[in-house]
XYZ file of C-alpha atoms in Angstrom:
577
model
C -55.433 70.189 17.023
C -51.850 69.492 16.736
C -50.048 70.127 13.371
C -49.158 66.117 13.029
C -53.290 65.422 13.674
C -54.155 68.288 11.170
C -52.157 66.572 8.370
C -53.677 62.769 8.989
C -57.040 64.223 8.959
C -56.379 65.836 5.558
C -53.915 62.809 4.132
C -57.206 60.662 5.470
C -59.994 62.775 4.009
C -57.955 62.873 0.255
C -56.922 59.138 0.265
C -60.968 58.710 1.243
C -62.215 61.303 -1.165
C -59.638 59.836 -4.426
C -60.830 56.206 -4.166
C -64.498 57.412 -3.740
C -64.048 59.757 -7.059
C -62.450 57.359 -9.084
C -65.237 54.417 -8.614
C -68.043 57.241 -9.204
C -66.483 59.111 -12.510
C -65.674 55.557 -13.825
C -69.217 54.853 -14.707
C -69.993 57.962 -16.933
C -66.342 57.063 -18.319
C -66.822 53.667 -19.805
C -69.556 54.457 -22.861
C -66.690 56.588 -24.189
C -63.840 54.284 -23.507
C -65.237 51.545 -24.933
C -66.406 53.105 -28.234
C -62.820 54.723 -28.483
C -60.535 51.721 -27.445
C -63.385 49.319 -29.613
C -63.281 47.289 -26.566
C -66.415 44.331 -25.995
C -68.876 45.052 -23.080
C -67.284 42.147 -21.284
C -63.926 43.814 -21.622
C -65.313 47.120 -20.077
C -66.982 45.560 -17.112
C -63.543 44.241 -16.555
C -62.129 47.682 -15.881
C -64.446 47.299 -12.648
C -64.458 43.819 -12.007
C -60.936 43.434 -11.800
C -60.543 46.319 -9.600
C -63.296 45.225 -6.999
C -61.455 41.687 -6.829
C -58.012 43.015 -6.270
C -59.156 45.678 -3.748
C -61.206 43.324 -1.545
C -58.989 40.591 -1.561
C -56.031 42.269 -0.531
C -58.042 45.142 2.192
C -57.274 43.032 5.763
C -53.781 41.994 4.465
C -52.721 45.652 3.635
C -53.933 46.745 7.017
C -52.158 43.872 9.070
C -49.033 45.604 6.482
C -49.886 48.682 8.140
C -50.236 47.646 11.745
C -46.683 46.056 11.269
C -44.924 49.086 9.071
C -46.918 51.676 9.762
C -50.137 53.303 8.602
C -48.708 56.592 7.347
C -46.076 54.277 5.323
C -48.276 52.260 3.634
C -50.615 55.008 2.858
C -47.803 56.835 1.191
C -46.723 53.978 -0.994
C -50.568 53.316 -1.998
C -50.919 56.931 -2.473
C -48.225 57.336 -5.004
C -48.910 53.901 -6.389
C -52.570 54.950 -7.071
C -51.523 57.520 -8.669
C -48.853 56.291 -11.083
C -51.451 53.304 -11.931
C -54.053 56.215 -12.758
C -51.403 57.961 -14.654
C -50.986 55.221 -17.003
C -54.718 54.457 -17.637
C -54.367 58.587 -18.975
C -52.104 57.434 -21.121
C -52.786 53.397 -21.884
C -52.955 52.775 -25.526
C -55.474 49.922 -25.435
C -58.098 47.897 -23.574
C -55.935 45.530 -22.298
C -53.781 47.758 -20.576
C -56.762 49.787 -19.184
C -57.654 46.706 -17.356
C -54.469 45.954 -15.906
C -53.814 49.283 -14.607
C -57.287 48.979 -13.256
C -56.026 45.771 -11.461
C -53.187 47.713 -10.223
C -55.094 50.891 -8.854
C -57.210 48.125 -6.542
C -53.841 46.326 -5.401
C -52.854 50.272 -4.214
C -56.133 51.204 -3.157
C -55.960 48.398 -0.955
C -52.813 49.697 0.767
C -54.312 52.953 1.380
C -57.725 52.611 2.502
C -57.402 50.892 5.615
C -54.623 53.341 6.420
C -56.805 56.418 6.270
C -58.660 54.693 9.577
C -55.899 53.114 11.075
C -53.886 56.626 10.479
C -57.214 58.353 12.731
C -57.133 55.603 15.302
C -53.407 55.830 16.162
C -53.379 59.658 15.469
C -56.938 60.463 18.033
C -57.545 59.590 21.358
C -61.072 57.491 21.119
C -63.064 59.871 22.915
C -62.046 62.365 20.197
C -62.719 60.054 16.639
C -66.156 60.410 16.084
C -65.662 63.676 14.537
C -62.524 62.866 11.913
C -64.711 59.860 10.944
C -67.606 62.300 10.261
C -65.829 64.069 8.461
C -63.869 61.599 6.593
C -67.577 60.189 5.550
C -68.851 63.467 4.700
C -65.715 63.939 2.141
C -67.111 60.425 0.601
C -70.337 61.903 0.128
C -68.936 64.708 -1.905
C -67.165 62.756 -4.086
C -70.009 60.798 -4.565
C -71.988 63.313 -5.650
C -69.375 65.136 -7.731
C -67.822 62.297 -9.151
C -71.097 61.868 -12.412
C -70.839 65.841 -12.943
C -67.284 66.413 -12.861
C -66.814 62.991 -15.249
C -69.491 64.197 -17.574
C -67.920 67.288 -18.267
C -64.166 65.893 -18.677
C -65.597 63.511 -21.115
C -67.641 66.119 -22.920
C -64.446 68.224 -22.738
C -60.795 67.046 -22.546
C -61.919 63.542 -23.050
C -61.899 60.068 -20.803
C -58.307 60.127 -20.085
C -58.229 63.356 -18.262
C -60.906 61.754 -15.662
C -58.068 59.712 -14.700
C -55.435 62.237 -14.831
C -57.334 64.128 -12.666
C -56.268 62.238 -9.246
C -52.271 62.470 -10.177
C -51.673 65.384 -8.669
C -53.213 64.684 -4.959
C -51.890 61.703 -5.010
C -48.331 62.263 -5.370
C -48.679 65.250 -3.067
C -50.412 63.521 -0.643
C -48.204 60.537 -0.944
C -44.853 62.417 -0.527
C -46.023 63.938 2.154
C -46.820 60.450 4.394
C -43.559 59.532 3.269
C -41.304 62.531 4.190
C -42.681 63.473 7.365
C -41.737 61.522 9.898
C -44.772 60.129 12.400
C -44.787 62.441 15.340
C -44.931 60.826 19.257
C -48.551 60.422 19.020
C -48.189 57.270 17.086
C -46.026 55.381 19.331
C -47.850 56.766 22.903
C -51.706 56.481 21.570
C -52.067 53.678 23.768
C -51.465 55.400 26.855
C -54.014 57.372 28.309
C -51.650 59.909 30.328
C -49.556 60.666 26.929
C -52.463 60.753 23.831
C -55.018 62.235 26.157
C -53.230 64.941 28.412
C -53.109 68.780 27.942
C -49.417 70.056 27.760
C -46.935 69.467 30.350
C -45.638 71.992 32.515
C -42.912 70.057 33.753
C -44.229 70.454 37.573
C -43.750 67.374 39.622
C -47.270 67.691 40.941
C -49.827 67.074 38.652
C -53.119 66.873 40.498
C -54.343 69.751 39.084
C -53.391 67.909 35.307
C -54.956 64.247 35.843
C -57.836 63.816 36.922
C -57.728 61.732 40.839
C -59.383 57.953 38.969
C -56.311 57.838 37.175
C -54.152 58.129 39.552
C -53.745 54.641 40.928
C -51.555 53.975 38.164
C -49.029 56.483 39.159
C -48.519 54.707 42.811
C -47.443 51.482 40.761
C -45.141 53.095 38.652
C -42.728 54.972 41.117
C -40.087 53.633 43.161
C -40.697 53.020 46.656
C -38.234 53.219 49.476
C -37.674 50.648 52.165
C -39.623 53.154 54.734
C -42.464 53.827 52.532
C -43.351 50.638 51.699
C -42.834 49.380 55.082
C -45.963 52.259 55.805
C -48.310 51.240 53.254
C -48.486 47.828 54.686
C -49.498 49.039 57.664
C -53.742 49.384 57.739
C -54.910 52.366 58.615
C -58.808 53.895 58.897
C -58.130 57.674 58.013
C -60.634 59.044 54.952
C -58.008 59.258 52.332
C -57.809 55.459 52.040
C -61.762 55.522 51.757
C -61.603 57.731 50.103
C -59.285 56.406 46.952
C -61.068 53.052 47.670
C -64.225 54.860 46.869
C -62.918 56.214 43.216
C -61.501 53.103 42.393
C -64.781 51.213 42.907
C -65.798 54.055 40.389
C -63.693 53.739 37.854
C -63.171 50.044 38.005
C -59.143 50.368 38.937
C -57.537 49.039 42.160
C -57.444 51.610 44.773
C -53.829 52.999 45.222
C -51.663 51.515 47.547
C -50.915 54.829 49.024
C -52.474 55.178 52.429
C -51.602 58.088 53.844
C -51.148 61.228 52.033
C -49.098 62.952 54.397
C -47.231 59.961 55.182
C -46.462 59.546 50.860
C -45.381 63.082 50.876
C -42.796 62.908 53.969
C -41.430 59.380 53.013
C -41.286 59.406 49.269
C -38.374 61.643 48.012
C -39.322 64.393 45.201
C -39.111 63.566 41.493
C -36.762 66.197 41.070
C -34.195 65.584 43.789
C -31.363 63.108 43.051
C -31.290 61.254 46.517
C -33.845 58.545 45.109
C -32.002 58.340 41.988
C -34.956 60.017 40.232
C -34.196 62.022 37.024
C -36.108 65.380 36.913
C -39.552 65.649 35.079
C -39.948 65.815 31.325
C -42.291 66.950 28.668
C -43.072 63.268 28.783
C -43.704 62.530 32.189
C -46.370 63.659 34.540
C -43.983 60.847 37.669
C -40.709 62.568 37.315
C -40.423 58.981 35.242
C -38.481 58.759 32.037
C -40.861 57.641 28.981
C -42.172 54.634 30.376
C -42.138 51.690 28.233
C -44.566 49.060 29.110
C -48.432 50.504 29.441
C -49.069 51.624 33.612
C -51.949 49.185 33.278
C -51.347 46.431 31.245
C -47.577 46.277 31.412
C -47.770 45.958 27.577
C -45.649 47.989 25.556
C -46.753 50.789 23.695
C -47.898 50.849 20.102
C -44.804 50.759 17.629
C -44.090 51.469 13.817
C -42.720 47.621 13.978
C -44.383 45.411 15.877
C -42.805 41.870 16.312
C -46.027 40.497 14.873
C -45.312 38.301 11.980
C -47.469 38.429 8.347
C -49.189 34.753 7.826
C -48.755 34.730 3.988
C -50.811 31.599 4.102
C -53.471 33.273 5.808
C -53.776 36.335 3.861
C -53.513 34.115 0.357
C -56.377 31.870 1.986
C -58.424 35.086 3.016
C -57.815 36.790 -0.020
C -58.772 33.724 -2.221
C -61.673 33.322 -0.552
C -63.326 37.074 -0.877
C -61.675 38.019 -4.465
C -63.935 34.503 -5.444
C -67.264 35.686 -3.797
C -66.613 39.295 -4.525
C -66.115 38.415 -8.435
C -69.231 35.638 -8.082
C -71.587 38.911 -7.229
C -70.009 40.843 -9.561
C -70.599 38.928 -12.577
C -74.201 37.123 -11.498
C -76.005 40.334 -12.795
C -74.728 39.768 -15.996
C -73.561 36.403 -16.860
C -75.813 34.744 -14.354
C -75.026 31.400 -13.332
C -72.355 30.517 -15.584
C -69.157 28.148 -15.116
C -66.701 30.818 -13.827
C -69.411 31.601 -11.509
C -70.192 28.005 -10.391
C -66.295 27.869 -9.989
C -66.015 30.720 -7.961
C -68.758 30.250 -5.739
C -67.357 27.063 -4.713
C -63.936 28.379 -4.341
C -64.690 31.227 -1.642
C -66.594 28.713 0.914
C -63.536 26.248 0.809
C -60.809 28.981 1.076
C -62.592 30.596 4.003
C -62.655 26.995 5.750
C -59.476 26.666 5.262
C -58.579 30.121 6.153
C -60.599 30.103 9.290
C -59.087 26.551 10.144
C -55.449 27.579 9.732
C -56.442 30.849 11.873
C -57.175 29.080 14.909
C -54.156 26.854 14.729
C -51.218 29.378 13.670
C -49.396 31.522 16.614
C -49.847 34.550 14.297
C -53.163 35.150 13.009
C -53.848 37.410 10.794
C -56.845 38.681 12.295
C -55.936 39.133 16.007
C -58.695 37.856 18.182
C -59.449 41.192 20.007
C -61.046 42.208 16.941
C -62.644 38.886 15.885
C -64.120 37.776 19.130
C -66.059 41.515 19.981
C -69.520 40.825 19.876
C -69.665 45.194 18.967
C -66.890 44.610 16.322
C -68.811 41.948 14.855
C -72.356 43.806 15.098
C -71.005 46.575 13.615
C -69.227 45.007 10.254
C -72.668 43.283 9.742
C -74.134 46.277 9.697
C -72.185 47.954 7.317
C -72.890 44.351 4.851
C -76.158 45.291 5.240
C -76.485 48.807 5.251
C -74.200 49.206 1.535
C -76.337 46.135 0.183
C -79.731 48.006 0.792
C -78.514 51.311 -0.577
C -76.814 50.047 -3.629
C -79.479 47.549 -4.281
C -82.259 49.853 -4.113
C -80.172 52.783 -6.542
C -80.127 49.648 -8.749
C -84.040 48.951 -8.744
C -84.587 52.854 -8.709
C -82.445 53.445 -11.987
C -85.113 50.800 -13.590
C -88.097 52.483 -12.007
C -87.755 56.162 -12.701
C -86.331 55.016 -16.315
C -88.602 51.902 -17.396
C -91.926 52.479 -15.164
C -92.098 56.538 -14.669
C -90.366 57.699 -18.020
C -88.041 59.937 -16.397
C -84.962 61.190 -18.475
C -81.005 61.403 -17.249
C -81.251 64.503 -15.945
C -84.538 64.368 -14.055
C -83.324 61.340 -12.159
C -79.665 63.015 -11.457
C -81.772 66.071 -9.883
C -84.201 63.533 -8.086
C -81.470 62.128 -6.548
C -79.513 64.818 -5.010
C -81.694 64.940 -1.624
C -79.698 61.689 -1.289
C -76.165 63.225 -1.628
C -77.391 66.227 0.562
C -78.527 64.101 3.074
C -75.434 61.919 3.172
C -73.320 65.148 3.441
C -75.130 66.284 6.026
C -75.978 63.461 8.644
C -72.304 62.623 8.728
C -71.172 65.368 11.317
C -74.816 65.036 13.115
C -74.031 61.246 13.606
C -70.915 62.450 15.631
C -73.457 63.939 18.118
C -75.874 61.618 18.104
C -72.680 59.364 19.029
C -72.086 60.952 21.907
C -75.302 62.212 23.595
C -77.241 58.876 22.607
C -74.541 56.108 22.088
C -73.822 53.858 19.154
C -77.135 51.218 20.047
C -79.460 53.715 19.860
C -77.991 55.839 16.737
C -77.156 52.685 14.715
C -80.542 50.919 14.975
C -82.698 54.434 14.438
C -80.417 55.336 11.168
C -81.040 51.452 9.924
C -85.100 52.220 10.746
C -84.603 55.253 8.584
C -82.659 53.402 6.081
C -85.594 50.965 5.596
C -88.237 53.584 5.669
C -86.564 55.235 2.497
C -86.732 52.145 0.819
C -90.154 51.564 1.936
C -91.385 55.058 0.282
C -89.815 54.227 -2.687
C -92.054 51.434 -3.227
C -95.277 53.281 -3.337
C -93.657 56.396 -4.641
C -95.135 57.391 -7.939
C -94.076 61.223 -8.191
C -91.309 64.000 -7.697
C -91.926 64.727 -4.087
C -92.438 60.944 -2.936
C -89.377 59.926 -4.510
C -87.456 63.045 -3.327
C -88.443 62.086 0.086
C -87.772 58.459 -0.339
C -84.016 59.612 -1.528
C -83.695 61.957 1.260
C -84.116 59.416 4.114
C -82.156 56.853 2.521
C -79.190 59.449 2.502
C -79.546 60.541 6.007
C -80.163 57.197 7.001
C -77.080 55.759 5.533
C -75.044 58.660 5.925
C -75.861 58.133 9.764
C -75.145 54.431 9.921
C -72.010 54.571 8.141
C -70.448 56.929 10.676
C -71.725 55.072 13.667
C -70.565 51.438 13.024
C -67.476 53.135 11.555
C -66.845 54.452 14.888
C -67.315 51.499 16.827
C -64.892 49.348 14.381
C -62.186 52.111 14.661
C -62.494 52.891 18.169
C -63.034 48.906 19.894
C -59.290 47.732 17.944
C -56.419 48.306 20.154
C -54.818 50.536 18.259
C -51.703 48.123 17.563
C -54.591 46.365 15.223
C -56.163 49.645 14.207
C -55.198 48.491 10.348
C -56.857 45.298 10.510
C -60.196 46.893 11.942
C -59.756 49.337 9.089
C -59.437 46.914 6.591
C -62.360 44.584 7.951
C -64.349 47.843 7.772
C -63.546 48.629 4.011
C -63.657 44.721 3.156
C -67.337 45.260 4.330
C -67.962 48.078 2.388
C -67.026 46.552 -0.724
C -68.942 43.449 -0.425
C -72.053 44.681 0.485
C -73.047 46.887 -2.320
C -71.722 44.008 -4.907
C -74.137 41.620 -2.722
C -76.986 44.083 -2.882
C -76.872 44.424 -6.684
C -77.006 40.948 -7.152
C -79.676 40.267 -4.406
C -81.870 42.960 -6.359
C -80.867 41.357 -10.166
C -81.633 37.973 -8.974
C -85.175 38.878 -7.832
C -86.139 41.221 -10.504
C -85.680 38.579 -12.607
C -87.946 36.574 -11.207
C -90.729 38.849 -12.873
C -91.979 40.630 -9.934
C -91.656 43.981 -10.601
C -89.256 46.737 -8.860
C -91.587 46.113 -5.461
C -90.313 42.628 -4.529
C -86.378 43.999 -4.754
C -86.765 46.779 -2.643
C -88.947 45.083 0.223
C -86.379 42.397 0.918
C -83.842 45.013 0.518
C -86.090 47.109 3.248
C -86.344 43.756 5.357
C -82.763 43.244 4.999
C -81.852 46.387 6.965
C -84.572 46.108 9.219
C -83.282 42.560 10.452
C -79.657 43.830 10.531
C -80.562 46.099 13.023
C -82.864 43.565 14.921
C -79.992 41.265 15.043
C -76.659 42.934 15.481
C -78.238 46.721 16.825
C -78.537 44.782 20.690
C -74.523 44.261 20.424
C -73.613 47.635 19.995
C -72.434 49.624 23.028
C -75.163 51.747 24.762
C -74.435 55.210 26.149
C -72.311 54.542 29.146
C -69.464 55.149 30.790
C -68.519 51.565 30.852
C -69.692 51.101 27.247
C -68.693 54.447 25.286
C -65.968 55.615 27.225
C -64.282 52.165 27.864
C -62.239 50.269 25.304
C -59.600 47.395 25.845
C -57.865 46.943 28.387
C -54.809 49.687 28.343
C -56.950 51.665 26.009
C -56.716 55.361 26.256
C -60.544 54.986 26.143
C -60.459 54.522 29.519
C -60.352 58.240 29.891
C -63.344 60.174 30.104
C -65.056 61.448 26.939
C -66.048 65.212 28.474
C -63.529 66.836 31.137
């Protein structure tokens, strides 16, 4: 791994492991804060309400910010931002300010989440991201399981403000960093297969024993052709090398190369390296005797830049924005406040803006959501998923805190030890999903984790002691641990990667609405009087018919299906060499 890879998997795994601390400490925080500030309960549920609105309503514009500025950029800037806005929660002096620096921390959290994926996708060749997104999850699952021991012993100790003081320092290191070092070549080639995904040059004009021979039809395009040469390849001929390319094209689904003789291409065409044909010698950056070539060999595009010419639809993002900071705030407050006016208000408000958001999408020249991402059917699948698969765990956590506390009598403590088989788990199917990934595809690893998923929840429902309820815990981990990766991967790696930032912040948009819609899918029916066993067997229905639905739209285990992107993608190349 290169040095410029190492640091974006780190600057990823910290910006992934911060956000994920900070929303799991905040809960044992906010007892203590509100006794000490003598803030209301409405007040303190502001401290998360305001930050889910701000965070999902800003997640897709922040990574369109990041496709056009660059990830590492705006990962720097929400970084240090994050920081600063947890530094002055430390130090707030009242309620009021809490909850504006709250608002604050989701407007920065927004810049840097979608960044720690699109930062992977433009860093790693496709064939190579299942494991940093393993990884990245697994980090997640450690902060989720630190996050309630580490904030109950700050508050017991230093106090409430120190929880918050605690992410300064990564943040501003982590945030410097991104902004003083400069992004390497990786960034601007990772759409071309023979740049992100070749072994290092060794400045030899023949490279047949560096690419492998389906790739090289692209070369025969790209270099120069005398007036003799191309007078021979128009002439047919029947020897076996012509079959013979014609064959591995057929194979790889490129033309065959218009090369038709190899002897003939090696006596006509003039060496990279000589200066008769006006060639310039070979390069660290060449594997044609070519100078950096800057349209794609395939597409013709150009490659992926720091600043593309894209333009930002403000009236898009305010539309899109609008529209989920209304439903996102409708779910958060239903548990609570039910049905009230604000509610009414805002559930009317995000069905209206998203009409007129999707209307004014399909009419502008500059979408904000580019339709490579939109129209995939496995794109798609896979953010439904992810709706689905948050809602059922979150949900069910919900119903479970009311069961163990309300129908078995369990105290604190029992429950925090019943549910680390669910942390464990989550830890550990991360980097297993990466395998799965590749030896079984995403189909067949997304739908089985979603089966798994729903079995946890169905144990829970009959579970009526320790072990039951340990094993009910410990599938839903490794169930969602599982899924998470594997639709993860399939958002990430199906985005070009000039719109790796708005497939990153599609994926987090999804990951903050689902939970929110869980908990107020398992509020609304427990208050219908049914018990704890409705809740979770709609919940367990709810995955179940995610992965009925949207599991046939995933790619199987193919090389057309895994190993293939978009067009000009470098996951053209094959995963295993």
């Amino acid at each position: 791994m290169t040095p410029h890879r190492a640091l974006t998997l780190a600057s990823s795994v910290a910006g992934a492991m911060i956000v994920a601390l900070d929303g799991t400490v905040l809960t044992v925080v906010q007892p203590t804060l509100q006794r000490e500030l003598g803030a209301s309960f409405a007040q303190v549920q502001w401290t998360s309400t305001g930050y889910l609105v701000a965070v999902a309503g800003l997640l897709v514009f922040a990574g369109r910010l990041g496709d056009r500025y660059g990830h590492q950029r705006v990962f720097g800037v929400g970084m240090l931002g994050f920081g600063a806005a947890s530094a002055g929660i430390g130090v707030a002096p009242g309620i009021g300010w809490v909850i504006a620096l709250r608002v604050a921390q989701g407007v920065f959290g927004a810049l840097l989440q979608p960044a720690t994926l699109g930062m992977l996708r433009a860093a790693f060749p496709p064939d190579r991201l299942r494991m940093p997104i393993a990884l990245r999850m697994s980090a997640i699952g450690v902060a989720a399981a630190a996050g309630p021991v580490l904030g109950g012993a700050l508050v017991s100790g230093p106090g409430w403000r120190a929880v918050f003081l605690l992410n300064v320092a990564p943040a501003a290191a982590f945030g410097t960093l991104a902004l003083a070092v400069r992004v390497g070549t990786e960034r601007r080639w990772a759409g071309r297969p023979d740049i992100a995904t070749q072994q290092p040059r060794t400045g030899r004009p023949d490279t047949s024993a560096q690419q492998p021979l389906p790739s090289r039809p692209d070369t025969a395009a790209e270099q120069p052709r005398t007036a003799r040469f191309d007078t021979a390849a128009e002439q047919p001929h029947a020897a076996g090398p012509e079959a013979r390319l014609k064959t591995l094209g057929s194979a790889t689904g490129q033309p065959p190369s218009h090369r038709t003789d190899a002897a003939d291409t090696t006596a006509e065409r003039p060496l990279p390296t000589t200066d008769t044909a006006g060639q310039p010698p070979v390069t660290a950056h060449s594997t044609t005797g070519q100078p950096p070539a800057t349209t794609h060999p395939t597409t013709g595009q150009p490659p992926a830049k720091a600043h593309p010419t894209t333009r930002l639809n403000a009236l898009s993002a305010t539309l899109l924005a609008l529209s989920l900071a209304a439903l996102v705030h409708a779910l958060v407050t239903l548990p609570s406040d039910g049905l009230s006016p604000t509610g009414w208000a805002a559930l009317l408000i995000a069905p209206v803006a998203g009409a007129g958001f999707v209307r004014h999408e399909r009419r502008t020249p500059w979408p904000l959501l580019p339709s490579d991402v939109v129209r995939s059917p496995a794109v798609a699948a896979s953010l439904g998923i992810l709706v689905a698969a948050s809602a059922t765990l979150q949900g069910t956590l919900f119903v479970a805190t009311f069961l163990l506390q309300d129908t078995l009598g369990f105290d604190p403590l029992h429950m925090a030890l019943l549910g680390l088989p669910l942390a464990a788990l989550v830890i550990a199917a991360a980097p297993g999903a990466a395998v799965l990934l590749r030896r079984a595809g995403a189909r067949r690893t997304t739908v089985g984790a979603m089966a798994v998923l729903a079995a946890g929840v169905l144990v829970l429902v009959r579970a009526s002691g320790s072990p039951a309820l340990c094993a009910g815990f410990a599938l839903l981990g490794a169930g969602y641990g599982t899924v998470m990766v594997a639709a993860t991967h399939v958002v990430v790696r199906q985005a070009p990667v000039e719109s790796a930032g708005v497939a990153g912040g599609l994926q987090q948009t999804a990951m903050n609405v689902g939970p929110v819609l869980g908990v107020a899918v398992a509020t609304t029916l427990m208050g219908l009087g049914h018990g704890h066993a409705l809740p979770l067997l709609v919940l367990a229905a709810l995955a179940g018919a995610a992965a009925a639905v949207a599991g046939p739209r995933l790619p199987k285990r193919s090389p057309q299906a895994i190993n293939t992107g978009q067009e000009g993608d470098p996951a053209r190349v094959p995963a295993r060499r």
